[in-house]
Short mmCIF file of C-alpha atoms in Angstrom, two decimals:
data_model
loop_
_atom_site.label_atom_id
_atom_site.label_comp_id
_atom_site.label_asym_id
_atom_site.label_seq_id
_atom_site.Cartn_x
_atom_site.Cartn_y
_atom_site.Cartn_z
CA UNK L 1 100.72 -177.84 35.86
CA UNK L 2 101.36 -177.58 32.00
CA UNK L 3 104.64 -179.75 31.33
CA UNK L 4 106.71 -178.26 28.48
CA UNK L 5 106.79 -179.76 25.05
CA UNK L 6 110.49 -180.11 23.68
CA UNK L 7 110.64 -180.58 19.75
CA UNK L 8 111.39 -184.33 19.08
CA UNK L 9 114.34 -184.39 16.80
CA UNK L 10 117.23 -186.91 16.34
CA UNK L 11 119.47 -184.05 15.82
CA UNK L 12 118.45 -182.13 19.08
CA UNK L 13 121.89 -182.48 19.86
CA UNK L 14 124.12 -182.44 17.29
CA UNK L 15 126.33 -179.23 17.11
CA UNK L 16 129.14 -178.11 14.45
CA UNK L 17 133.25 -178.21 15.31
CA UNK L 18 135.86 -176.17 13.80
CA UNK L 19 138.47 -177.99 12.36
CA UNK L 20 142.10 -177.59 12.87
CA UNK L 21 143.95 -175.08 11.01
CA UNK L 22 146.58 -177.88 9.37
CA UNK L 23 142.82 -179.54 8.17
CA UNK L 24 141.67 -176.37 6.69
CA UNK L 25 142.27 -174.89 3.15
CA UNK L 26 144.63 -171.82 3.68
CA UNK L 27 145.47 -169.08 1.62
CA UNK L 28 143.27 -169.16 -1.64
CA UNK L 29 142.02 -166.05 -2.85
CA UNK L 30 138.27 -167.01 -3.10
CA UNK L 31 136.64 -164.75 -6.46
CA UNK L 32 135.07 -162.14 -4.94
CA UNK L 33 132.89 -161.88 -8.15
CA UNK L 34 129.59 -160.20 -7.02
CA UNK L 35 127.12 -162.97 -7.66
CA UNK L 36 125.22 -165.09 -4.96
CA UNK L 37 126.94 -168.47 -5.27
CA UNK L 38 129.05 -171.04 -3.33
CA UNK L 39 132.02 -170.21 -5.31
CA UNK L 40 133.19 -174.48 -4.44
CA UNK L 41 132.02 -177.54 -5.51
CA UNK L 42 133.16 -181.27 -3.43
CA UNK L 43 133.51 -184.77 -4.70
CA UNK L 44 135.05 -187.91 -2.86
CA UNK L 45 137.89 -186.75 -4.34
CA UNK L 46 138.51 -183.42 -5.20
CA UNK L 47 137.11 -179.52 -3.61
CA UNK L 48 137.04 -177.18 -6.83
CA UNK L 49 136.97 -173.28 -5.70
CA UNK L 50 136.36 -170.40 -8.12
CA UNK L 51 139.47 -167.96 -7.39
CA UNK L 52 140.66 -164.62 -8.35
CA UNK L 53 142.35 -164.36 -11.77
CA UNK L 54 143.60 -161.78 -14.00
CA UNK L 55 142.72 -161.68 -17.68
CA UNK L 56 140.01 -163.75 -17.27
CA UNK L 57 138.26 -166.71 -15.09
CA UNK L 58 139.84 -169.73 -13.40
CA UNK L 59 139.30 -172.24 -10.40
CA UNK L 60 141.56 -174.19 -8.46
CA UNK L 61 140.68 -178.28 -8.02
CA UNK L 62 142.74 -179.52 -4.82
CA UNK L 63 142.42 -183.39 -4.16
CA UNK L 64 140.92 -183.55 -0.65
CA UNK L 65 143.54 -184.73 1.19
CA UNK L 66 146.12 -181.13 0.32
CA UNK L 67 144.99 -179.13 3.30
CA UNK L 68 146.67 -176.47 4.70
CA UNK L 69 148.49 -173.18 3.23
CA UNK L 70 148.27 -173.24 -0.86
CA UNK L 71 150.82 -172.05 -2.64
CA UNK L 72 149.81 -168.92 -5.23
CA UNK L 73 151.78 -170.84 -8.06
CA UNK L 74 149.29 -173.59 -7.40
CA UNK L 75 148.21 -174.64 -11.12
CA UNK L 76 144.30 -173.81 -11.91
CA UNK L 77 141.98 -174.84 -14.16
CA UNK L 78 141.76 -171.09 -16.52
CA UNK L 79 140.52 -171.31 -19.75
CA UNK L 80 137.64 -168.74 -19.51
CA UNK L 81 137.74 -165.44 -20.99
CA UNK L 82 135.80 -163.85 -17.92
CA UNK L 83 135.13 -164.46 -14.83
CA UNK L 84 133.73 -168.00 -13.23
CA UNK L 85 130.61 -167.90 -12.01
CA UNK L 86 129.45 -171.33 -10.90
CA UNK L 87 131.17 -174.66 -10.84
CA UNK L 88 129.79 -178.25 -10.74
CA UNK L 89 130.82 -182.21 -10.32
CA UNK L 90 129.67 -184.48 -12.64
CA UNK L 91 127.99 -187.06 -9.93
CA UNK L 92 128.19 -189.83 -12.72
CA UNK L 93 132.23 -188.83 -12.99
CA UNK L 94 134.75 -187.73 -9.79
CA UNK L 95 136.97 -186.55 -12.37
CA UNK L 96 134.74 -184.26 -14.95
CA UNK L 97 133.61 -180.96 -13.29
CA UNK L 98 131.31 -178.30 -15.45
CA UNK L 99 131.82 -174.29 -15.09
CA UNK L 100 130.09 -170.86 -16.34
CA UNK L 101 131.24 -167.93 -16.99
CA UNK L 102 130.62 -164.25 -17.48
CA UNK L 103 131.69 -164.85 -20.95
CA UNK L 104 128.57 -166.37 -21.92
CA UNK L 105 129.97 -170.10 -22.64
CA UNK L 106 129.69 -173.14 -20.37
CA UNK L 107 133.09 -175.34 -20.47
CA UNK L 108 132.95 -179.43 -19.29
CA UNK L 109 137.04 -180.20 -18.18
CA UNK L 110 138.57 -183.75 -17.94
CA UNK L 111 140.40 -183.33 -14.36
CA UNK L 112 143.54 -186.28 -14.41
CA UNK L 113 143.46 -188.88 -11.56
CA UNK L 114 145.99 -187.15 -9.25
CA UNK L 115 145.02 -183.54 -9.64
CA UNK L 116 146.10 -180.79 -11.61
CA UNK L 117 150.28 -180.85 -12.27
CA UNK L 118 149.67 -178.10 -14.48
CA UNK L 119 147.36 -175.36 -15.50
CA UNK L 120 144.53 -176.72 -17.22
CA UNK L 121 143.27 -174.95 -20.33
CA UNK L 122 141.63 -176.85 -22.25
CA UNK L 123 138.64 -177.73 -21.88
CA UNK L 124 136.59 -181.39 -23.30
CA UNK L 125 133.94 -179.03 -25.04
CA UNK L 126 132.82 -175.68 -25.34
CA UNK L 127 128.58 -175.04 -25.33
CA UNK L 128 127.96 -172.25 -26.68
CA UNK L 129 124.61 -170.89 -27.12
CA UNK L 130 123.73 -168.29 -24.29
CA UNK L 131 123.61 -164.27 -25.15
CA UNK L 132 124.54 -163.40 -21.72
CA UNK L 133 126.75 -164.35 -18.93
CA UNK L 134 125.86 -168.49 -17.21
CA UNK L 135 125.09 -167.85 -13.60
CA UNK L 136 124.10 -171.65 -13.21
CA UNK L 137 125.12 -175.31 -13.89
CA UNK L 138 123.45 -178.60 -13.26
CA UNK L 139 124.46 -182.35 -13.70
CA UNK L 140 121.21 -184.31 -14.53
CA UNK L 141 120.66 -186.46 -11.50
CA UNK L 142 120.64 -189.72 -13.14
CA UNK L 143 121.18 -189.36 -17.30
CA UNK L 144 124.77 -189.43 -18.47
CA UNK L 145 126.40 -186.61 -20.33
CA UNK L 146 123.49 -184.49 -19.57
CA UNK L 147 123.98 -180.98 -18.34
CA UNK L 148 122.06 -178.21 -17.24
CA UNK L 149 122.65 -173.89 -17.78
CA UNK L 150 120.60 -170.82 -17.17
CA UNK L 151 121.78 -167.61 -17.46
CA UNK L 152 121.34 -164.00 -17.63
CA UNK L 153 119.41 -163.82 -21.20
CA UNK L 154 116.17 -165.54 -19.02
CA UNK L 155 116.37 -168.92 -21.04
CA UNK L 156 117.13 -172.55 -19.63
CA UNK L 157 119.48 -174.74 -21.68
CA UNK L 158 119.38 -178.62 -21.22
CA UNK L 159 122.59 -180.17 -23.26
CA UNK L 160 123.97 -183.38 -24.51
CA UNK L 161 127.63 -183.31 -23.47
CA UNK L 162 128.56 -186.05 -25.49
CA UNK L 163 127.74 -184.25 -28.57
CA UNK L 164 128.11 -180.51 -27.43
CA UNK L 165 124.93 -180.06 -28.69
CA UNK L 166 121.23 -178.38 -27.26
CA UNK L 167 118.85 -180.87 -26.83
CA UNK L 168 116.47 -178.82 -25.03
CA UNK L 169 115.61 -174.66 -24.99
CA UNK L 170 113.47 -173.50 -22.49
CA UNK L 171 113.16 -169.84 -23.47
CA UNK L 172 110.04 -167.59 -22.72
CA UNK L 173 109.08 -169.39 -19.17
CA UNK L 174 111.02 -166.58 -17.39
CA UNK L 175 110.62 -162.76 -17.84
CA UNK L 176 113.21 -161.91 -15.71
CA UNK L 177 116.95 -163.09 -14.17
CA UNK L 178 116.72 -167.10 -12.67
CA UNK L 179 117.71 -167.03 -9.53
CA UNK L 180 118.28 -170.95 -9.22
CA UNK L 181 117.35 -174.40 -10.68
CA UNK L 182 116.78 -177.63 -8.94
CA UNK L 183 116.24 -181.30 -10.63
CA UNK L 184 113.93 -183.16 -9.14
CA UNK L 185 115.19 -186.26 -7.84
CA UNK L 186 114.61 -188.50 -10.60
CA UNK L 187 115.10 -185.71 -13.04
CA UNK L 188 111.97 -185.41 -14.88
CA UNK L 189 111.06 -181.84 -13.23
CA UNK L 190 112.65 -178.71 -13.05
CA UNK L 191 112.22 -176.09 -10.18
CA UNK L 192 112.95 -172.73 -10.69
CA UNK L 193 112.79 -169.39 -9.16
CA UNK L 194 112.97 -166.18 -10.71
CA UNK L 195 113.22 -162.34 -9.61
CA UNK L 196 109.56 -161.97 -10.84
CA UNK L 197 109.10 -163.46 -7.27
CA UNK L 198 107.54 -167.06 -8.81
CA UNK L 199 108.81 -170.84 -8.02
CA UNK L 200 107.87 -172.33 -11.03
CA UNK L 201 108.18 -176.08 -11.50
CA UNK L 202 108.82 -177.30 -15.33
CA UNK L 203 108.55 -180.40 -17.73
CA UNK L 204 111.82 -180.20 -19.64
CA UNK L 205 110.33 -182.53 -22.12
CA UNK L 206 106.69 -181.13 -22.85
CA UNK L 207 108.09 -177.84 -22.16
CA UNK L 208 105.23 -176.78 -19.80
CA UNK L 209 104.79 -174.86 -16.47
CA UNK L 210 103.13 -177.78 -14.52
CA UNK L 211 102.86 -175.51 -11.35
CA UNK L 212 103.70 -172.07 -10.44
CA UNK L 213 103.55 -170.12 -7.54
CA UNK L 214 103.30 -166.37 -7.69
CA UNK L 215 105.02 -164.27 -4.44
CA UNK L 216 106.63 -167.57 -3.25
CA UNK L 217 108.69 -164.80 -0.74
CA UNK L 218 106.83 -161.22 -1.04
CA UNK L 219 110.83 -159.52 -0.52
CA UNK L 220 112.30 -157.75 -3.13
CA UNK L 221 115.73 -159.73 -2.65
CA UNK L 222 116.76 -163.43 -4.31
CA UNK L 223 115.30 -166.54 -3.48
CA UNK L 224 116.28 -170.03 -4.00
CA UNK L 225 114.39 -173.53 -4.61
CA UNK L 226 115.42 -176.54 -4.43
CA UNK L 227 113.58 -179.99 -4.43
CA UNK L 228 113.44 -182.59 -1.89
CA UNK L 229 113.67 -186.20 -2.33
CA UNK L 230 109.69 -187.23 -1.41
CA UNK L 231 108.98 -184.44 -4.43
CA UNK L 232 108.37 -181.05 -2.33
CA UNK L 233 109.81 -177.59 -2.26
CA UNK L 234 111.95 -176.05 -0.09
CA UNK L 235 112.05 -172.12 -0.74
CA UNK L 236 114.51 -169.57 0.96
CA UNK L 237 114.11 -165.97 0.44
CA UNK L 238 112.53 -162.75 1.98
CA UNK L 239 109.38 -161.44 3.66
CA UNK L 240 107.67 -157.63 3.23
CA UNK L 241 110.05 -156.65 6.41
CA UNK L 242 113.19 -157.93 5.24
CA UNK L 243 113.42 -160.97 6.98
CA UNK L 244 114.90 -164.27 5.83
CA UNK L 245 112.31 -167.02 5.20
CA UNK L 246 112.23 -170.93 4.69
CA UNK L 247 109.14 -172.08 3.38
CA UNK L 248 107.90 -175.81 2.00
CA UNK L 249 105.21 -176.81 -0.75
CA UNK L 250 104.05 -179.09 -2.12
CA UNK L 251 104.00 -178.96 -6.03
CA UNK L 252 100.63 -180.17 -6.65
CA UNK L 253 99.44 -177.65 -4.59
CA UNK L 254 101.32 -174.76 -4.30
CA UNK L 255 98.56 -172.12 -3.39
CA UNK L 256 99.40 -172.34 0.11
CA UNK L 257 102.95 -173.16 2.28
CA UNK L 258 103.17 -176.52 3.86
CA UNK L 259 105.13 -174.50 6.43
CA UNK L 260 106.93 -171.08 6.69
CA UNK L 261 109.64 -169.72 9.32
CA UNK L 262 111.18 -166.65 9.86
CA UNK L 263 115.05 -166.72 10.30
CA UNK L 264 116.24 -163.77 11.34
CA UNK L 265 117.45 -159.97 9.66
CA UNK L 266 120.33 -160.79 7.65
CA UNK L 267 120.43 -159.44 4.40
CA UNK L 268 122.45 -162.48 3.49
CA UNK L 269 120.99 -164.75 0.45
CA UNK L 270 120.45 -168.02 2.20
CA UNK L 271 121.97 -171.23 -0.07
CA UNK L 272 119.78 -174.68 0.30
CA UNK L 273 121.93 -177.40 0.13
CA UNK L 274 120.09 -181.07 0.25
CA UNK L 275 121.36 -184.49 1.33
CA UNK L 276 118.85 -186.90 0.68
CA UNK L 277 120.43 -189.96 2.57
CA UNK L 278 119.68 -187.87 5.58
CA UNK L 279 117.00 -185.67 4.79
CA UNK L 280 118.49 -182.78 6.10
CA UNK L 281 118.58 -179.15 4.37
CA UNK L 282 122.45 -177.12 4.90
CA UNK L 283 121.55 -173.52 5.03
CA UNK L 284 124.78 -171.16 3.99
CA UNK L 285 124.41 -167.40 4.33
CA UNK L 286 126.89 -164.80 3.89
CA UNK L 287 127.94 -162.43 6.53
CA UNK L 288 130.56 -159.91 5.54
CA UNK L 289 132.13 -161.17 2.80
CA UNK L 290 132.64 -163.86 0.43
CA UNK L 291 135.33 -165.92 2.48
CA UNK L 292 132.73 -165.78 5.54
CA UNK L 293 129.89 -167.40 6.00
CA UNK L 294 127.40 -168.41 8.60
CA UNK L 295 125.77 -172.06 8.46
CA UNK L 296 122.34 -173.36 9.33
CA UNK L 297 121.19 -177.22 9.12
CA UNK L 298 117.41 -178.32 9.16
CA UNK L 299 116.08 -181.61 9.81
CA UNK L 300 112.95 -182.54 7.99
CA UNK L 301 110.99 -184.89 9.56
CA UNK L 302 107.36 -183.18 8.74
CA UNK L 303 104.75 -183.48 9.49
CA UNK L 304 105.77 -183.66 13.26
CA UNK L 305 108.71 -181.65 13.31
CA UNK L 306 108.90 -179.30 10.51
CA UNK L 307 112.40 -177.31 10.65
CA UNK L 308 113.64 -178.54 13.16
CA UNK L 309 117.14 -176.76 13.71
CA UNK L 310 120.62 -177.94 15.06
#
């Protein structure tokens, strides 16, 4: 008699709760912008979420501990001319947060120690160099005052925020709209991938294509990368049928998939997020609409248990 082989996983049994509503963030008119982001960012201290606005862009920053309803006179954080697009923590700084915009700048804001009392509209610089709207911000991992922006005009911009200046332009690397952009942990690579269906991974410095991998996802729709802390890739995106995908590589080899797994139908892009204390991958995927969302978590242990899901 064949005995039946059960996945070994330390997370086998590990399952999500709801909160309670008094525990929850009420009442906060989430953007409904149409652009496949997170729309919130989350320090030990503060939860920043890109909101409706008239006239312009603007995101609310709510110290952790404010739950419940918030008021719509709530003060926000507003001095873009268009809408928000992506928001990001400085992980060197709990109070200095990052944010694009659809009106092609990238603004770094100085949040005070208690929160917002009022609205906030002024930001510590302006970067301006971008032709089109900034889909995409990212803190270097471990340099200071170093920040990361790709947008809509194909080109990767790698500034000093202490002088408000470009230190690095990574312009004719991508034909077509970035999809995403991952440091590596140490943050001497760049991962990329792009609607010409390639993960590419990048030397900021040399300003090379070290490795590249063409049809990453064969689907027409986005895909995301994102790198993992032993230096491998972990893809999301779309097979010929439609279906959702999560694939990892290697990136000095890259011709074929460590492993790939089909999710399920969903049309939904699926969001990597990566904690590296616990190795584990937090899939987000959108269901209906932007305020709902349906969550996935993957423990990766490979060789022996590759995706393992909880």
């Amino acid at each position: 008699m064949m005995r039946r082989v059960v996945r070994q996983s330390k997370f086998r049994h590990v399952f999500g709760q709801a909160v309670r509503n008094d525990q929850c963030y009420d009442d906060i008119r989430v953007s409904r912008v149409t652009w496949d982001s997170s729309f919130c960012a989350v320090n030990p201290k503060f939860v920043a979420i890109i909101i409706e606005a008239s006239g312009g862009g603007a995101f609310l920053v709510l110290p952790l501990q404010k739950t419940g309803r918030i008021d719509k006179a709530y003060p926000t954080v507003c001095g873009h001319t268009g809408p928000v697009l992506d928001i990001e923590w400085c992980p060197h700084n709990d109070h200095v947060i990052a944010s694009s915009s659809e009106d092609c700048t990238v603004m770094v804001w100085q949040i005070p120690e208690n929160g917002l009392e009022s609205p906030l509209s002024e930001p510590v610089v302006v970067l301006e160099g971008h032709s089109k709207r900034v889909g995409i911000v990212s803190w270097h991992p471990t340099a200071r005052n170093v920040l990361l922006s790709a947008g809509c005009d194909n080109q990767i911009i790698i500034w000093n925020v202490g002088t408000g200046e470009a230190m690095i332009n990574l312009e004719d690397m991508h034909p077509d709209v970035i999809f995403s952009v991952s440091w590596s942990r140490n943050g001497s690579l760049l991962c990329t991938a792009c609607k010409d269906k390639k993960v590419r991974v990048i030397d900021p410095r040399k300003k090379k294509i070290v490795a590249e991998k063409d049809k990453a996802h064969e689907g027409a729709r986005p895909m995301r990368a994102i790198f993992l802390a032993d230096g491998n890739i972990f893809t999301t995106g779309f097979s010929r049928m439609s279906e959702r995908q999560l694939a990892l590589w290697k990136t000095d080899s890259m011709d074929e998939p460590i492993c790939v797994q089909e999710m399920d139908t969903s049309n939904g892009v699926l969001l990597p997020f990566y904690d590296p204390d616990t190795n584990i991958v937090y899939l987000c995927g959108k269901v209906h609409q932007p305020l709902i969302y349906k969550c996935f978590s993957f423990y990766l242990n490979y060789p022996l248990s590759l995706f393992s899901q909880t």
